[in-house]
CSV table of C-alpha atoms in Angstrom, one decimal:
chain,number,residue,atom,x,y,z
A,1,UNK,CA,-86.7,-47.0,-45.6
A,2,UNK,CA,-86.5,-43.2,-47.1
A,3,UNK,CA,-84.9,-42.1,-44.1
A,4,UNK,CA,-82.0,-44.0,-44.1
A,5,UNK,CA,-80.0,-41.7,-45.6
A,6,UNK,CA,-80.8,-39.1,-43.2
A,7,UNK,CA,-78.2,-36.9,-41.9
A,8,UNK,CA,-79.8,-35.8,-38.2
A,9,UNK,CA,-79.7,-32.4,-37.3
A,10,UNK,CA,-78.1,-30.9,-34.6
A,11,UNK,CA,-78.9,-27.4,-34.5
A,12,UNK,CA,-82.0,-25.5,-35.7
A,13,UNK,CA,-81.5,-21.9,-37.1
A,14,UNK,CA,-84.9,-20.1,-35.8
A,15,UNK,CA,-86.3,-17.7,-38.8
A,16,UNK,CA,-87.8,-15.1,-35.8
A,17,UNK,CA,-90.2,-12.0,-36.8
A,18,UNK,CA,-87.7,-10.3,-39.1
A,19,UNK,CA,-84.7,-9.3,-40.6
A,20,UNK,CA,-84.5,-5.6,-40.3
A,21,UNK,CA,-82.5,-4.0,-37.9
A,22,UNK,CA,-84.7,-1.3,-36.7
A,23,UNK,CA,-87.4,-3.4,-36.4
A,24,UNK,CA,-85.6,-5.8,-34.8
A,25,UNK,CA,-84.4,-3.2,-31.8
A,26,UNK,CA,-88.1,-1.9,-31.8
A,27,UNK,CA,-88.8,-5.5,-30.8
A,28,UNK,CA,-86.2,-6.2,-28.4
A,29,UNK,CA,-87.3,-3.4,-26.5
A,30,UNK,CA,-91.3,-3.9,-26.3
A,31,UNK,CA,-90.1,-7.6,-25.5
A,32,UNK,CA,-88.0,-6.6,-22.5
A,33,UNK,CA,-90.3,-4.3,-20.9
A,34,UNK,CA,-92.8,-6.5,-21.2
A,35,UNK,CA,-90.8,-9.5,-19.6
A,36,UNK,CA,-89.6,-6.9,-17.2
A,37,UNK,CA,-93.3,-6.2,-16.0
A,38,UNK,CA,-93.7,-9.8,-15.9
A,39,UNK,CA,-90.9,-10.6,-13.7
A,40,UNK,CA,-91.6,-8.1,-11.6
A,41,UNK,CA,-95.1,-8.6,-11.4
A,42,UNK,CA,-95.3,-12.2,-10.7
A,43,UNK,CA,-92.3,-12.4,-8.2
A,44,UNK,CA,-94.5,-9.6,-6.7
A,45,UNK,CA,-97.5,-11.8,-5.9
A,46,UNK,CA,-95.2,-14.6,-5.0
A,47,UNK,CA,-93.5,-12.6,-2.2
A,48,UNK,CA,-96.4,-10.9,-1.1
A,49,UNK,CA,-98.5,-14.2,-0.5
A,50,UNK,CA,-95.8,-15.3,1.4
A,51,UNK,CA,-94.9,-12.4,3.9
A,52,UNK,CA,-99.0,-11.6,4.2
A,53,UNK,CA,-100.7,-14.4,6.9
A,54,UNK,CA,-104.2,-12.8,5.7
A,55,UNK,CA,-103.3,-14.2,2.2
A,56,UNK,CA,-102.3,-17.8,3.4
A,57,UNK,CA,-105.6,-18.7,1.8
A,58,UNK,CA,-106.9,-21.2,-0.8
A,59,UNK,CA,-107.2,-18.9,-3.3
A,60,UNK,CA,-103.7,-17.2,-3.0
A,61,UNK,CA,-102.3,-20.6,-2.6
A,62,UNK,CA,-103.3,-21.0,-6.4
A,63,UNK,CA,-102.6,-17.4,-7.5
A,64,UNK,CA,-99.3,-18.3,-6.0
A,65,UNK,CA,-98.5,-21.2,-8.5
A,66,UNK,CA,-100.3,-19.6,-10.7
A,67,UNK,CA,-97.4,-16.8,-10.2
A,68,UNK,CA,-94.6,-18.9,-10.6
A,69,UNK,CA,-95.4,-21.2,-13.7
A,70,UNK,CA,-96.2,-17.5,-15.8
A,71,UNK,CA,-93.0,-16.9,-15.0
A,72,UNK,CA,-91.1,-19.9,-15.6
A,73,UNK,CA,-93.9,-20.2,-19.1
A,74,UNK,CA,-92.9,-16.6,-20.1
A,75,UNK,CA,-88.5,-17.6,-19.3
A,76,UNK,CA,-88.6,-20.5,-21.3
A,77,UNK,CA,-88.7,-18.4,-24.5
A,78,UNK,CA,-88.6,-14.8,-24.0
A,79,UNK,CA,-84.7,-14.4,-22.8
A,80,UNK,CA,-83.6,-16.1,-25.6
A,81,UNK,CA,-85.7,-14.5,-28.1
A,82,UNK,CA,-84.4,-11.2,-27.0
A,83,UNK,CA,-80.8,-12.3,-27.6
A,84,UNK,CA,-81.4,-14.0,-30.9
A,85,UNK,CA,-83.1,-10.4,-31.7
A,86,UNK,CA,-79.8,-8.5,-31.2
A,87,UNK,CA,-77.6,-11.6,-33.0
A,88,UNK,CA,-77.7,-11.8,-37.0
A,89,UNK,CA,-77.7,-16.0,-36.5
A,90,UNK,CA,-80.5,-17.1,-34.8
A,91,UNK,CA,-79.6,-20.6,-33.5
A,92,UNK,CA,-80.7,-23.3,-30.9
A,93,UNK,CA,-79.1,-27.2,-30.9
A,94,UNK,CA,-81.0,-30.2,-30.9
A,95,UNK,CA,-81.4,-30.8,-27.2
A,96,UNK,CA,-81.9,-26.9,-26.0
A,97,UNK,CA,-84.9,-27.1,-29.0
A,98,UNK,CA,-86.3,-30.1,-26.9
A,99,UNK,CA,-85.8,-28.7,-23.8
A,100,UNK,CA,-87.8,-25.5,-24.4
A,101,UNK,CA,-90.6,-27.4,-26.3
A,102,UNK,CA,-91.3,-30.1,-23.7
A,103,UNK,CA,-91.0,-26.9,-20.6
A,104,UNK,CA,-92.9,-25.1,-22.8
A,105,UNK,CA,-95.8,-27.7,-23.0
A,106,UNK,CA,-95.5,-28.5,-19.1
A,107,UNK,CA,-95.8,-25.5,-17.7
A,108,UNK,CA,-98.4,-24.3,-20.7
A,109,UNK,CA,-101.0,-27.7,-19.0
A,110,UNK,CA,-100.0,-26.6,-15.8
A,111,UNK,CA,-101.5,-23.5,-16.2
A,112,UNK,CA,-104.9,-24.2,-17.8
A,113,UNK,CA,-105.2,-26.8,-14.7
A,114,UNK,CA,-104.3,-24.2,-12.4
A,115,UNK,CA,-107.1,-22.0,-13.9
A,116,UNK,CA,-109.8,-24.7,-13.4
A,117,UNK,CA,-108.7,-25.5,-9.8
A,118,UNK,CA,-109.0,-21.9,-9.0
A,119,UNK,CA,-112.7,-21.9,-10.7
A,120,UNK,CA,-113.6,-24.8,-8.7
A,121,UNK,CA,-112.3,-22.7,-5.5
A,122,UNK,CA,-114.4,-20.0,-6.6
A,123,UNK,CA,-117.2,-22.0,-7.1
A,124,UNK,CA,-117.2,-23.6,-3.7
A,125,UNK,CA,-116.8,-20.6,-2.4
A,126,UNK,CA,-119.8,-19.0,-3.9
A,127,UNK,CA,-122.1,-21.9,-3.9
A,128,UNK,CA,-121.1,-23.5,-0.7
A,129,UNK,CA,-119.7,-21.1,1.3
A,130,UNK,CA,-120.5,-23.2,4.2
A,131,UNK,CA,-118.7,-25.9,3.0
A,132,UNK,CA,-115.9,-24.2,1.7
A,133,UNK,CA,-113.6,-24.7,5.1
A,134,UNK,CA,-113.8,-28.1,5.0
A,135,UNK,CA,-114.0,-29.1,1.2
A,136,UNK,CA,-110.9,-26.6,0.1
A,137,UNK,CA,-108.5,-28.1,3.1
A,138,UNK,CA,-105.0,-27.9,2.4
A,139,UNK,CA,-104.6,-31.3,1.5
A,140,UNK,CA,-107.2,-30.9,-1.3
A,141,UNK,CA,-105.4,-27.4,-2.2
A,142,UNK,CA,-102.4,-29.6,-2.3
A,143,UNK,CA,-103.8,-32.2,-4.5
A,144,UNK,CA,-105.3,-30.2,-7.3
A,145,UNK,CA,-102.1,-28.1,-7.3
A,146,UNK,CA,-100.2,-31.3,-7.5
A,147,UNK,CA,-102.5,-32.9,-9.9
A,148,UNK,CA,-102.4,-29.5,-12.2
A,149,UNK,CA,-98.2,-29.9,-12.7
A,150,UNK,CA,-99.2,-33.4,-12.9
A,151,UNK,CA,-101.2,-33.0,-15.9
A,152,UNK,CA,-98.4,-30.8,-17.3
A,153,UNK,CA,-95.8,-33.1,-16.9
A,154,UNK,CA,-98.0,-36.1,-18.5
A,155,UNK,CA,-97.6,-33.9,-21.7
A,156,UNK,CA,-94.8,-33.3,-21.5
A,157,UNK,CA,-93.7,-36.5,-21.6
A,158,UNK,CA,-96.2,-37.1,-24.8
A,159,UNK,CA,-94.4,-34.3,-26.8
A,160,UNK,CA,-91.2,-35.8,-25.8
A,161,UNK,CA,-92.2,-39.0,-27.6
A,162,UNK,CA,-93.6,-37.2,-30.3
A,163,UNK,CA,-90.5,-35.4,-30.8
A,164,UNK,CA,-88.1,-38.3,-30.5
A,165,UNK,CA,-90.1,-39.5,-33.4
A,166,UNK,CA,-89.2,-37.3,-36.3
A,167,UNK,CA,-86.2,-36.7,-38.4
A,168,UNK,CA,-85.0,-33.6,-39.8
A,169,UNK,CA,-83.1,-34.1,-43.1
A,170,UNK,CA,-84.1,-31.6,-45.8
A,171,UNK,CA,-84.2,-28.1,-43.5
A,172,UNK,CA,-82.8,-27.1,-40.4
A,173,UNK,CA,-84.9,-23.4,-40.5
A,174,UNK,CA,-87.6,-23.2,-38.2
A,175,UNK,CA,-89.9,-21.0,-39.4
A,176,UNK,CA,-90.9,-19.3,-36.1
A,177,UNK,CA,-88.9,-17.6,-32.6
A,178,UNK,CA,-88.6,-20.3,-31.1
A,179,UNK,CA,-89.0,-24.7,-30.6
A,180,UNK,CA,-92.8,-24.8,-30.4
A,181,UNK,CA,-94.4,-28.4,-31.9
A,182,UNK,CA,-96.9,-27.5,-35.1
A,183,UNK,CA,-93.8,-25.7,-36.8
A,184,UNK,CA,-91.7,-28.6,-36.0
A,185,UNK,CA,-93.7,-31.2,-37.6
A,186,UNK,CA,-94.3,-29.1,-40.7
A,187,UNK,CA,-90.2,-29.0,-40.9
A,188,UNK,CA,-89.8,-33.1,-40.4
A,189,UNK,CA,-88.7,-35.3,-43.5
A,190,UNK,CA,-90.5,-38.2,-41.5
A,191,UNK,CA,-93.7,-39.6,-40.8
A,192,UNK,CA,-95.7,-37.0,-38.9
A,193,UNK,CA,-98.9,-39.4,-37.8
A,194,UNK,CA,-98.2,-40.4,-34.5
A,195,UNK,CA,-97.0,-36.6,-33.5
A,196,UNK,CA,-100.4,-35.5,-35.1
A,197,UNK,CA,-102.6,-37.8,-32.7
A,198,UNK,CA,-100.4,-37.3,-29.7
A,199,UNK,CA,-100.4,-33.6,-30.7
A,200,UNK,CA,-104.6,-33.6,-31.4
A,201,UNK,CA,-104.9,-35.7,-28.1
A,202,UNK,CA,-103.3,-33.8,-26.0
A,203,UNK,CA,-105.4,-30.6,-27.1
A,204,UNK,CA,-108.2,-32.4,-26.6
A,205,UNK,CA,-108.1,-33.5,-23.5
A,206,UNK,CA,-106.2,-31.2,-21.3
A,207,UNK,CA,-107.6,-28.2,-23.1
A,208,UNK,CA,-111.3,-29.4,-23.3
A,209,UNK,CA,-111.3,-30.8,-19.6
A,210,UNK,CA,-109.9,-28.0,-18.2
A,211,UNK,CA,-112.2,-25.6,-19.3
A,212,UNK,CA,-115.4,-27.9,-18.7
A,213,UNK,CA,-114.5,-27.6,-15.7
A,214,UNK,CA,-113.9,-23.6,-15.7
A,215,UNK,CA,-117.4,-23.4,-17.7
A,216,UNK,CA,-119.3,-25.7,-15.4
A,217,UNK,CA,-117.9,-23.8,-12.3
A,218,UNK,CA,-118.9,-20.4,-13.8
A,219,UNK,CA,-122.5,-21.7,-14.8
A,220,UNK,CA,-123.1,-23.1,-11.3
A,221,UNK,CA,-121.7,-19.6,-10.1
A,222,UNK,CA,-123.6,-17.2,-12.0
A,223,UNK,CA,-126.8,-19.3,-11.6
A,224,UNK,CA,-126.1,-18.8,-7.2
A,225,UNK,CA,-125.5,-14.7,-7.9
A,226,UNK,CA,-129.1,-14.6,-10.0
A,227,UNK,CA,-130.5,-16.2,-7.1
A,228,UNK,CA,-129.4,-13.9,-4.5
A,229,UNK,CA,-132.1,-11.1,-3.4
A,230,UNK,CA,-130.2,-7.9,-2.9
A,231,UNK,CA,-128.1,-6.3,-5.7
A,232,UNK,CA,-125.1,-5.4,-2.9
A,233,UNK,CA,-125.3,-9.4,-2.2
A,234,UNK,CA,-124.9,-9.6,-5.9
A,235,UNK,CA,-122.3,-7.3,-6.8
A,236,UNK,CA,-119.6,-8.8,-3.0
A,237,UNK,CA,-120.6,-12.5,-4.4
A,238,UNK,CA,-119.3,-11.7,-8.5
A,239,UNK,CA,-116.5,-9.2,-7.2
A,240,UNK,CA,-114.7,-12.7,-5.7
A,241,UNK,CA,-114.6,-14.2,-9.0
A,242,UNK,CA,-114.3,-11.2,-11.2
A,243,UNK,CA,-110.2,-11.2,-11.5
A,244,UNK,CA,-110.0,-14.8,-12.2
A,245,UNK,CA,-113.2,-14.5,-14.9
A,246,UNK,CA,-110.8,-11.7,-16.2
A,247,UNK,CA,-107.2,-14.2,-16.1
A,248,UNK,CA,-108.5,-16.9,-17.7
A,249,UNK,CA,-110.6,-14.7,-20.6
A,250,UNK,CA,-107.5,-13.6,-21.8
A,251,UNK,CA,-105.3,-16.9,-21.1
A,252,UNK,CA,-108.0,-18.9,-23.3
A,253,UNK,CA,-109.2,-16.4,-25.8
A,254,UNK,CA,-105.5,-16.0,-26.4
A,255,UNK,CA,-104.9,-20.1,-26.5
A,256,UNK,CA,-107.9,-20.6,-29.0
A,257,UNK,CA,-106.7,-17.6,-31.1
A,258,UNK,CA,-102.9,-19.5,-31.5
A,259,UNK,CA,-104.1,-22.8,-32.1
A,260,UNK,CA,-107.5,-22.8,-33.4
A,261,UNK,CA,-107.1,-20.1,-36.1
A,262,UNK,CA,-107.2,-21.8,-39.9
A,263,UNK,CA,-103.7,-21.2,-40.3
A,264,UNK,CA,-102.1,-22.6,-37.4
A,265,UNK,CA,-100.5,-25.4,-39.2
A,266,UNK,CA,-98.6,-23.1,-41.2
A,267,UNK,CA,-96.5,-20.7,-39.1
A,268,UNK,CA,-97.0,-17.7,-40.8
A,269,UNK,CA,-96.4,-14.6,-39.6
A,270,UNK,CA,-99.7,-14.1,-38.2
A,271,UNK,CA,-98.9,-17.4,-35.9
A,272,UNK,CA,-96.1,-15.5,-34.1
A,273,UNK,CA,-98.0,-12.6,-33.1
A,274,UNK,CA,-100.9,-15.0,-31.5
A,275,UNK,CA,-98.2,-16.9,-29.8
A,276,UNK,CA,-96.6,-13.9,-28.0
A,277,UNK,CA,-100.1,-13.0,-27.4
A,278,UNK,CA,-100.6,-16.6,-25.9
A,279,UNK,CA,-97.0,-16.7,-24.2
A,280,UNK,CA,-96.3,-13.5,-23.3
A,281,UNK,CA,-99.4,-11.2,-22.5
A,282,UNK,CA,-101.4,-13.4,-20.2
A,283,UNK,CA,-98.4,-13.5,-18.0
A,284,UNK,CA,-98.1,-10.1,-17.7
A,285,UNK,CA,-101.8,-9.1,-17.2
A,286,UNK,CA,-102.2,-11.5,-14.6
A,287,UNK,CA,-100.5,-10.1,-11.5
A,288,UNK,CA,-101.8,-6.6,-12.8
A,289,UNK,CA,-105.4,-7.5,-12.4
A,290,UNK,CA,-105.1,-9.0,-9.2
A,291,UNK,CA,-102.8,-6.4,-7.8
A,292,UNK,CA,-105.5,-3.5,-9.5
A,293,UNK,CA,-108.9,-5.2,-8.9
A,294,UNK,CA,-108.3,-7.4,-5.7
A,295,UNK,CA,-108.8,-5.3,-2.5
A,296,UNK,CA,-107.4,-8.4,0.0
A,297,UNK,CA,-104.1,-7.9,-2.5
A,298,UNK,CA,-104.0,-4.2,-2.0
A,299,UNK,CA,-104.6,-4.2,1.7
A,300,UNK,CA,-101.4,-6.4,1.9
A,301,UNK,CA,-99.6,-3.9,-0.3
A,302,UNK,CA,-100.9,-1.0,2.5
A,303,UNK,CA,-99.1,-3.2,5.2
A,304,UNK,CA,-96.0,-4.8,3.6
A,305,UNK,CA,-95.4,-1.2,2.6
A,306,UNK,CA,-96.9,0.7,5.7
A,307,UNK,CA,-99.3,2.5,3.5
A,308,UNK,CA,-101.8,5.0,5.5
């Protein structure tokens, strides 16, 4: 075969945003405060969920997860981006590039999952609010939570086989920040096919079944509000769903804008700005919008911190 001359890899030099200083510091310091806020944000929720009983709901149960895999998606990249920003080589080996591609693509599932369960809470809520107690038990909270890392992990595994499938002979630069998959199979010497499908299914069908289900929940939902008489009934029924509406607006219209623009299979420059926006933003927002437009949330700020 062509590839049997092949001298494997074993450590990919990352090409990053650019290669002028200033910029470079201007970068590492937007990047920081923004991980920063997410940090702090999302160990925020997470603590506050725990130490509030009136939050021991189903709904904080997924903002909860939700919490912790926007932080661990928003680790796997950012720290080592911002040292690679401050370091003239930009480098990762072999397995680290793995590592942070396949936790990249778990945790990236988990999270559109996540999003649906939570629609599907909000949905029962609003349209069977009767029901609600006994269809959103904690065993079923534990199920969709379980199935939603589930999901992640399944693609995980599918991008590991994917990767495990190419060979990287002629370049060793990566033209991005850091291991993500397109780039990767632009840069293999080696038969791309199988990574394409496995790549092309994947997208298909965790991305397009998790937001049926978030678009089916939200037709079902709005369809109950327009049916309720008074406008205060109206306005208490949307104000339940109107932070998660918000969370996954930006999580998908970031998504589609990373991997459904026309020149997403060439990494350009434009590429890295949607990822960030993809990777980095959403993660940030999130705890913001529920801490700013959730009164349950700020009620258990009031008491954690004895606010009058």
């Amino acid at each position: 075969m062509a590839q049997s001359n092949c001298t494997q890899v074993i450590e990919f030099s990352l090409a990053g945003f650019t290669e002028d200083p200033v910029t470079q510091v201007n970068l590492f310091l937007l990047f920081l405060l923004t991980y920063l806020v997410t940090m702090l944000g999302n160990l925020g929720i997470i603590i506050l969920i725990r130490a509030s009983p009136h939050l021991h709901s189903p709904m904080y149960y997924f903002l909860g997860n939700l919490a912790f895999v926007d932080l661990s998606f928003s680790t796997i990249i950012t720290p080592k981006m911002l040292v690679d920003l401050l370091l003239e080589k930009k480098s990762i080996g072999y397995a680290g590039c793995v590592a942070q591609l396949v936790l990249f693509q778990i945790f990236g599932v988990t999270d559109c999952f996540l999003l649906a369960s939570m629609a599907y809470d909000r949905y029962v809520a609003i349209c069977h609010p009767l029901l609600y107690p006994l269809v959103m038990s904690p065993k079923c909270c534990f199920q969709l939570v379980a199935g939603s890392y589930l999901m992640g992990l399944t693609n995980g595994v599918g991008q590991t086989i994917s990767m495990s499938t190419l060979s990287f002979c002629s370049s060793s630069t990566i033209d991005h920040f850091f291991c993500d998959i397109s780039p990767l199979i632009s840069l293999s010497s080696s038969d791309t096919t199988l990574s394409h499908i496995i790549l092309t299914t994947a997208a298909s069908l965790f991305g397009v079944s998790s937001i049926l289900v978030i678009l089916l929940s939200y037709a079902a939902i709005i369809t109950t509000i327009l049916n309720i008489n008074s406008a205060e009934g109206k306005r208490k029924a949307f104000s339940t769903c109107t932070s998660h509406l918000i969370t996954v607006s930006i999580f998908y219209a970031a998504s589609f804008f990373t991997y459904l623009n026309p020149s997403s299979d060439s990494s350009g420059g434009t590429d890295k700005w949607a990822v960030v926006l993809y990777s980095m933003v959403p993660p940030m927002l999130n705890p913001l919008i529920y801490s700013l437009r959730n009164k349950e949330v700020k009620e258990a700020l009031r008491r954690l911190f004895k606010i009058k």
